[in-house]
Amino acid sequence: MTRMAELSNKMLAFLVIAAMVISVFGTIASLSKLGELSPLVTGASSTGIVNLTVEKLLSINFTFQNEAGAKVGAGNFSWGTGSVTGGASYANLSSRGTTDNWNGSSVTGSMNIENTGNRGVKLVISSANGSAATFAGGTAPIYRWNFSEQEVSSCLNTTNSEYNLNLTKLAGSFWENSTFNVNSSVTLCGNLTFQGAADEILMGIYIGLPSDSKTGDLIDVITATISEAT
Amino acid sequence: MRCKYLIVLILLSALIPSASALIGISPTDPQYINFQPGLEIEYTYKIYGATATTDILVYSEGDLNETITFDKDRITSENGYILKATLKLPDRIEKPGPHKLFISVQTSPGFLGPITPSEKAQIPFTIFVPYPGKYVESHFNVDNVNLGEEINFIINLINRGSQDLNTVYSTIDIYDSRDVKLKTLETERTFIKSGESKDFLLKYNSSNLLGGGTYKAIAKVHYDGETQELEDSFRIGTLNIDILNHTRELKKDTINKFNIEIQSNWNDIIDNVYGKIIIDNKQSETPTTKLDRFAKETLTTFFDTAGLEKGVHEVNVSVFYDKNRITSKISQVKIVEEFKISMTMVLTAVIILIVLLDIIWLIISKRKKKKNE
């Protein structure tokens, strides 16, 4: 019985050692097998990749804005068909609704110039006619544009691109402070910014139409030109 | 059934072109090109804004505008928004120097009114034609630093000449505010091919100069026996604030505005800046503010002179900043009495005037009486 017990202990020790060796080799074999399989099971812990490329965009929007501040889409300044009335030497027409000595229609509103891109832009305004004399003719005609910031700090300067109109009093001063004779071309903003709350300029028009002006259709195209601010 | 019609109407309204006039172009980068005979580059742009009522005109303008051609001269709502532009340089351009031209895209309004707006976006192209021989375009920049920091002297050189430059290097002389030369630095020597550029960066620790203040740096660019000189100035900042000036006169028995003009000597924002004034144990503080790098600012407080005698008083003006730093100045302020015409004074003057008139009237009456007698 004792002999049986001694044999049994030896056998047990052998079996324990054999089991440990098999276990170690088994673990190694399992791990290496998992390594081989890993490409097949990546979906079990997949990584989502979001890929998008944001492009630089220069974009500008020129829309008609009414006195209440609402943008009402594309439009132009049109005082209709009429003439200087009552023997007056001038008709005064402004985009703020003024129509003195004029029997055509009126314009109430302004042009809103908005930077709708994602870059600051240099903004140049140009007139195809370039002067009151070319546009209207007659004795001492007046053709002026007025600029103001619809949103404060929209129109900034850069070292390389300074504006050449005195716009220091733009903010909140529509019509009062920043009225200029129409030129063929002026740099309005060295940097019209693109931030949502600071990217809009307003433009109004004033015409002093002399009684001896040209007749027929008086036409001008005002172009807002943008390029990336540097 | 009505609901179905409504949906159809909504869908139809979505097809109506937007009344808003817009133009957009992408990408936006200005292009800088060194002239090479016959060089040909193709560019692709996305143009936005064409609608059923508004086309977009495509053209080039400026110097050498004929060197750019397009796969279409008009973008409509039907022909897609991708524009291909090809720049093809000729074999030779006579005039050396920069030539500027633009790719322009412009809305073409469907109708013309008396004053019609139009939108235009431009991509500028600059083509540099080498000057004959050796010609270097150079830029020099030194930024302000704080004491103890490295000063970076950056010289950018572009070989705008038709010849390669074999030996190019630069020296930088640093001067103090009295034009005394303090240090000379020198770059390595290098070779610059025609049309290529090279940046030299030299570093020098500001601790090795004379402390805070304004300095001048003159860079001399040497290239194959010729020299160009460039100048820039820089400041070394120290963490302190100067009191430049303050209000010198106060009115007696009034709450007065008191201004303190200060200037930062630090090349960074200084937080928690406020001023305090003390006159004869009465004191007042300004609100706290922050001061931009090397900025001048006016701190304002209000001071009540009630109880202070008129005349010259000693004032202690202090500016506190950066937690525990103080700049103080003992100075003088004059308290003056304002001349005011009170009702009592007016009434007194009227009474005196009446008395005087009475006396004159009495004298005249007595004289007349004497004459009559």
PDB file of C-alpha atoms in Angstrom, chain A residues 19-162:
ATOM      1  CA  ALA A  19       1.042  19.580 -17.511  1.00  0.00           C
ATOM      2  CA  MET A  20       3.013  22.800 -16.865  1.00  0.00           C
ATOM      3  CA  VAL A  21       5.254  22.234 -19.904  1.00  0.00           C
ATOM      4  CA  ILE A  22       2.267  21.452 -22.108  1.00  0.00           C
ATOM      5  CA  SER A  23       0.460  24.515 -20.762  1.00  0.00           C
ATOM      6  CA  VAL A  24       3.393  26.835 -21.510  1.00  0.00           C
ATOM      7  CA  PHE A  25       3.851  25.443 -25.033  1.00  0.00           C
ATOM      8  CA  GLY A  26       0.081  25.575 -25.565  1.00  0.00           C
ATOM      9  CA  THR A  27      -0.057  29.219 -24.552  1.00  0.00           C
ATOM     10  CA  ILE A  28       2.804  30.097 -26.919  1.00  0.00           C
ATOM     11  CA  ALA A  29       1.135  28.186 -29.734  1.00  0.00           C
ATOM     12  CA  SER A  30      -2.202  29.926 -29.081  1.00  0.00           C
ATOM     13  CA  LEU A  31      -0.655  33.375 -29.033  1.00  0.00           C
ATOM     14  CA  SER A  32       1.235  32.807 -32.273  1.00  0.00           C
ATOM     15  CA  LYS A  33      -1.939  31.452 -33.867  1.00  0.00           C
ATOM     16  CA  LEU A  34      -3.846  34.600 -32.774  1.00  0.00           C
ATOM     17  CA  GLY A  35      -1.095  36.698 -34.343  1.00  0.00           C
ATOM     18  CA  GLU A  36      -1.592  34.929 -37.653  1.00  0.00           C
ATOM     19  CA  LEU A  37      -5.322  35.473 -37.451  1.00  0.00           C
ATOM     20  CA  SER A  38      -5.172  39.125 -36.424  1.00  0.00           C
ATOM     21  CA  PRO A  39      -5.654  40.583 -39.947  1.00  0.00           C
ATOM     22  CA  LEU A  40      -8.872  38.629 -40.202  1.00  0.00           C
ATOM     23  CA  VAL A  41     -10.335  39.940 -36.984  1.00  0.00           C
ATOM     24  CA  THR A  42      -9.511  43.675 -37.102  1.00  0.00           C
ATOM     25  CA  GLY A  43     -13.166  44.442 -37.554  1.00  0.00           C
ATOM     26  CA  ALA A  44     -13.623  43.461 -33.975  1.00  0.00           C
ATOM     27  CA  SER A  45     -11.960  46.707 -32.906  1.00  0.00           C
ATOM     28  CA  SER A  46     -12.035  48.833 -36.053  1.00  0.00           C
ATOM     29  CA  THR A  47     -10.870  52.473 -36.270  1.00  0.00           C
ATOM     30  CA  GLY A  48     -13.115  54.954 -38.076  1.00  0.00           C
ATOM     31  CA  ILE A  49     -11.287  57.521 -40.216  1.00  0.00           C
ATOM     32  CA  VAL A  50     -12.921  60.816 -41.016  1.00  0.00           C
ATOM     33  CA  ASN A  51     -11.325  62.436 -43.988  1.00  0.00           C
ATOM     34  CA  LEU A  52     -12.182  65.813 -45.422  1.00  0.00           C
ATOM     35  CA  THR A  53     -10.259  68.603 -47.056  1.00  0.00           C
ATOM     36  CA  VAL A  54     -11.306  72.174 -46.536  1.00  0.00           C
ATOM     37  CA  GLU A  55     -10.440  74.342 -49.504  1.00  0.00           C
ATOM     38  CA  LYS A  56      -9.589  78.012 -49.400  1.00  0.00           C
ATOM     39  CA  LEU A  57     -12.497  79.891 -50.938  1.00  0.00           C
ATOM     40  CA  LEU A  58     -12.771  83.457 -52.139  1.00  0.00           C
ATOM     41  CA  SER A  59     -16.399  84.399 -52.349  1.00  0.00           C
ATOM     42  CA  ILE A  60     -18.443  87.571 -52.333  1.00  0.00           C
ATOM     43  CA  ASN A  61     -22.127  88.319 -52.395  1.00  0.00           C
ATOM     44  CA  PHE A  62     -23.597  91.598 -53.631  1.00  0.00           C
ATOM     45  CA  THR A  63     -27.259  91.845 -52.606  1.00  0.00           C
ATOM     46  CA  PHE A  64     -29.856  94.555 -52.277  1.00  0.00           C
ATOM     47  CA  GLN A  65     -30.735  95.360 -48.673  1.00  0.00           C
ATOM     48  CA  ASN A  66     -33.820  97.293 -47.652  1.00  0.00           C
ATOM     49  CA  GLU A  67     -33.989 100.017 -45.008  1.00  0.00           C
ATOM     50  CA  ALA A  68     -35.095  97.488 -42.423  1.00  0.00           C
ATOM     51  CA  GLY A  69     -31.810  95.618 -42.924  1.00  0.00           C
ATOM     52  CA  ALA A  70     -33.228  92.598 -44.751  1.00  0.00           C
ATOM     53  CA  LYS A  71     -31.349  91.254 -47.758  1.00  0.00           C
ATOM     54  CA  VAL A  72     -33.874  90.963 -50.523  1.00  0.00           C
ATOM     55  CA  GLY A  73     -31.719  89.381 -53.230  1.00  0.00           C
ATOM     56  CA  ALA A  74     -30.122  90.686 -56.384  1.00  0.00           C
ATOM     57  CA  GLY A  75     -31.134  94.069 -57.574  1.00  0.00           C
ATOM     58  CA  ASN A  76     -29.944  97.379 -58.867  1.00  0.00           C
ATOM     59  CA  PHE A  77     -30.418 101.040 -58.125  1.00  0.00           C
ATOM     60  CA  SER A  78     -33.135 102.205 -60.498  1.00  0.00           C
ATOM     61  CA  TRP A  79     -34.991 105.483 -60.294  1.00  0.00           C
ATOM     62  CA  GLY A  80     -37.089 104.540 -63.294  1.00  0.00           C
ATOM     63  CA  THR A  81     -37.865 106.938 -66.140  1.00  0.00           C
ATOM     64  CA  GLY A  82     -38.279 110.616 -65.363  1.00  0.00           C
ATOM     65  CA  SER A  83     -36.955 114.134 -65.707  1.00  0.00           C
ATOM     66  CA  VAL A  84     -35.898 117.121 -63.614  1.00  0.00           C
ATOM     67  CA  THR A  85     -39.116 118.889 -62.670  1.00  0.00           C
ATOM     68  CA  GLY A  86     -40.390 122.308 -61.694  1.00  0.00           C
ATOM     69  CA  GLY A  87     -37.731 124.305 -63.515  1.00  0.00           C
ATOM     70  CA  ALA A  88     -35.157 123.120 -60.970  1.00  0.00           C
ATOM     71  CA  SER A  89     -31.488 122.995 -61.950  1.00  0.00           C
ATOM     72  CA  TYR A  90     -30.976 119.631 -60.208  1.00  0.00           C
ATOM     73  CA  ALA A  91     -32.812 116.505 -59.251  1.00  0.00           C
ATOM     74  CA  ASN A  92     -31.431 114.942 -56.104  1.00  0.00           C
ATOM     75  CA  LEU A  93     -31.658 111.164 -56.081  1.00  0.00           C
ATOM     76  CA  SER A  94     -30.344 109.016 -53.297  1.00  0.00           C
ATOM     77  CA  SER A  95     -30.706 105.397 -52.381  1.00  0.00           C
ATOM     78  CA  ARG A  96     -32.140 106.511 -49.049  1.00  0.00           C
ATOM     79  CA  GLY A  97     -35.426 107.350 -50.700  1.00  0.00           C
ATOM     80  CA  THR A  98     -34.677 110.983 -51.676  1.00  0.00           C
ATOM     81  CA  THR A  99     -36.173 112.094 -54.996  1.00  0.00           C
ATOM     82  CA  ASP A 100     -36.220 115.895 -55.025  1.00  0.00           C
ATOM     83  CA  ASN A 101     -37.342 117.479 -58.296  1.00  0.00           C
ATOM     84  CA  TRP A 102     -37.755 114.069 -59.932  1.00  0.00           C
ATOM     85  CA  ASN A 103     -40.895 112.569 -61.377  1.00  0.00           C
ATOM     86  CA  GLY A 104     -39.577 108.993 -61.708  1.00  0.00           C
ATOM     87  CA  SER A 105     -39.539 106.400 -58.964  1.00  0.00           C
ATOM     88  CA  SER A 106     -37.422 106.197 -55.810  1.00  0.00           C
ATOM     89  CA  VAL A 107     -34.916 103.764 -54.298  1.00  0.00           C
ATOM     90  CA  THR A 108     -34.811 103.016 -50.610  1.00  0.00           C
ATOM     91  CA  GLY A 109     -32.039 100.675 -49.514  1.00  0.00           C
ATOM     92  CA  SER A 110     -28.412  99.877 -50.109  1.00  0.00           C
ATOM     93  CA  MET A 111     -26.151  97.272 -51.632  1.00  0.00           C
ATOM     94  CA  ASN A 112     -24.796  94.780 -49.130  1.00  0.00           C
ATOM     95  CA  ILE A 113     -21.331  93.417 -49.937  1.00  0.00           C
ATOM     96  CA  GLU A 114     -20.629  90.294 -47.897  1.00  0.00           C
ATOM     97  CA  ASN A 115     -17.501  88.169 -47.765  1.00  0.00           C
ATOM     98  CA  THR A 116     -18.991  84.690 -47.994  1.00  0.00           C
ATOM     99  CA  GLY A 117     -15.677  82.833 -48.353  1.00  0.00           C
ATOM    100  CA  ASN A 118     -13.187  81.618 -45.778  1.00  0.00           C
ATOM    101  CA  ARG A 119     -10.324  84.032 -46.497  1.00  0.00           C
ATOM    102  CA  GLY A 120      -9.869  87.724 -45.795  1.00  0.00           C
ATOM    103  CA  VAL A 121     -10.071  89.608 -49.081  1.00  0.00           C
ATOM    104  CA  LYS A 122      -8.846  92.851 -50.536  1.00  0.00           C
ATOM    105  CA  LEU A 123     -11.948  94.634 -51.815  1.00  0.00           C
ATOM    106  CA  VAL A 124     -11.758  97.021 -54.752  1.00  0.00           C
ATOM    107  CA  ILE A 125     -14.831  98.878 -55.973  1.00  0.00           C
ATOM    108  CA  SER A 126     -14.845 100.187 -59.503  1.00  0.00           C
ATOM    109  CA  SER A 127     -17.270 102.026 -61.738  1.00  0.00           C
ATOM    110  CA  ALA A 128     -17.460 101.397 -65.461  1.00  0.00           C
ATOM    111  CA  ASN A 129     -18.106 105.130 -65.994  1.00  0.00           C
ATOM    112  CA  GLY A 130     -15.664 106.376 -63.407  1.00  0.00           C
ATOM    113  CA  SER A 131     -17.026 109.893 -62.947  1.00  0.00           C
ATOM    114  CA  ALA A 132     -20.188 111.952 -62.748  1.00  0.00           C
ATOM    115  CA  ALA A 133     -19.369 113.676 -66.034  1.00  0.00           C
ATOM    116  CA  THR A 134     -19.136 110.384 -67.916  1.00  0.00           C
ATOM    117  CA  PHE A 135     -22.196 108.928 -66.230  1.00  0.00           C
ATOM    118  CA  ALA A 136     -24.646 111.841 -66.347  1.00  0.00           C
ATOM    119  CA  GLY A 137     -23.005 114.744 -68.180  1.00  0.00           C
ATOM    120  CA  GLY A 138     -24.459 118.273 -68.021  1.00  0.00           C
ATOM    121  CA  THR A 139     -23.449 121.157 -65.765  1.00  0.00           C
ATOM    122  CA  ALA A 140     -21.659 120.073 -62.582  1.00  0.00           C
ATOM    123  CA  PRO A 141     -23.273 116.660 -62.190  1.00  0.00           C
ATOM    124  CA  ILE A 142     -22.847 114.746 -58.911  1.00  0.00           C
ATOM    125  CA  TYR A 143     -22.322 110.996 -58.660  1.00  0.00           C
ATOM    126  CA  ARG A 144     -21.247 109.737 -55.263  1.00  0.00           C
ATOM    127  CA  TRP A 145     -21.100 106.478 -53.430  1.00  0.00           C
ATOM    128  CA  ASN A 146     -21.327 105.990 -49.734  1.00  0.00           C
ATOM    129  CA  PHE A 147     -19.799 103.174 -47.732  1.00  0.00           C
ATOM    130  CA  SER A 148     -20.283 102.018 -44.176  1.00  0.00           C
ATOM    131  CA  GLU A 149     -19.714  98.897 -42.170  1.00  0.00           C
ATOM    132  CA  GLN A 150     -22.892  96.907 -41.770  1.00  0.00           C
ATOM    133  CA  GLU A 151     -20.950  94.906 -39.196  1.00  0.00           C
ATOM    134  CA  VAL A 152     -18.314  96.615 -37.075  1.00  0.00           C
ATOM    135  CA  SER A 153     -14.653  95.837 -37.889  1.00  0.00           C
ATOM    136  CA  SER A 154     -15.476  94.238 -41.234  1.00  0.00           C
ATOM    137  CA  CYS A 155     -13.177  96.509 -43.197  1.00  0.00           C
ATOM    138  CA  LEU A 156      -9.570  96.374 -42.027  1.00  0.00           C
ATOM    139  CA  ASN A 157      -6.186  97.240 -43.374  1.00  0.00           C
ATOM    140  CA  THR A 158      -3.077  95.199 -43.983  1.00  0.00           C
ATOM    141  CA  THR A 159       0.541  96.246 -44.189  1.00  0.00           C
ATOM    142  CA  ASN A 160       0.706  95.248 -47.835  1.00  0.00           C
ATOM    143  CA  SER A 161      -2.711  96.464 -48.816  1.00  0.00           C
ATOM    144  CA  GLU A 162      -3.885  99.759 -47.420  1.00  0.00           C
TER     145      GLU A 162
END
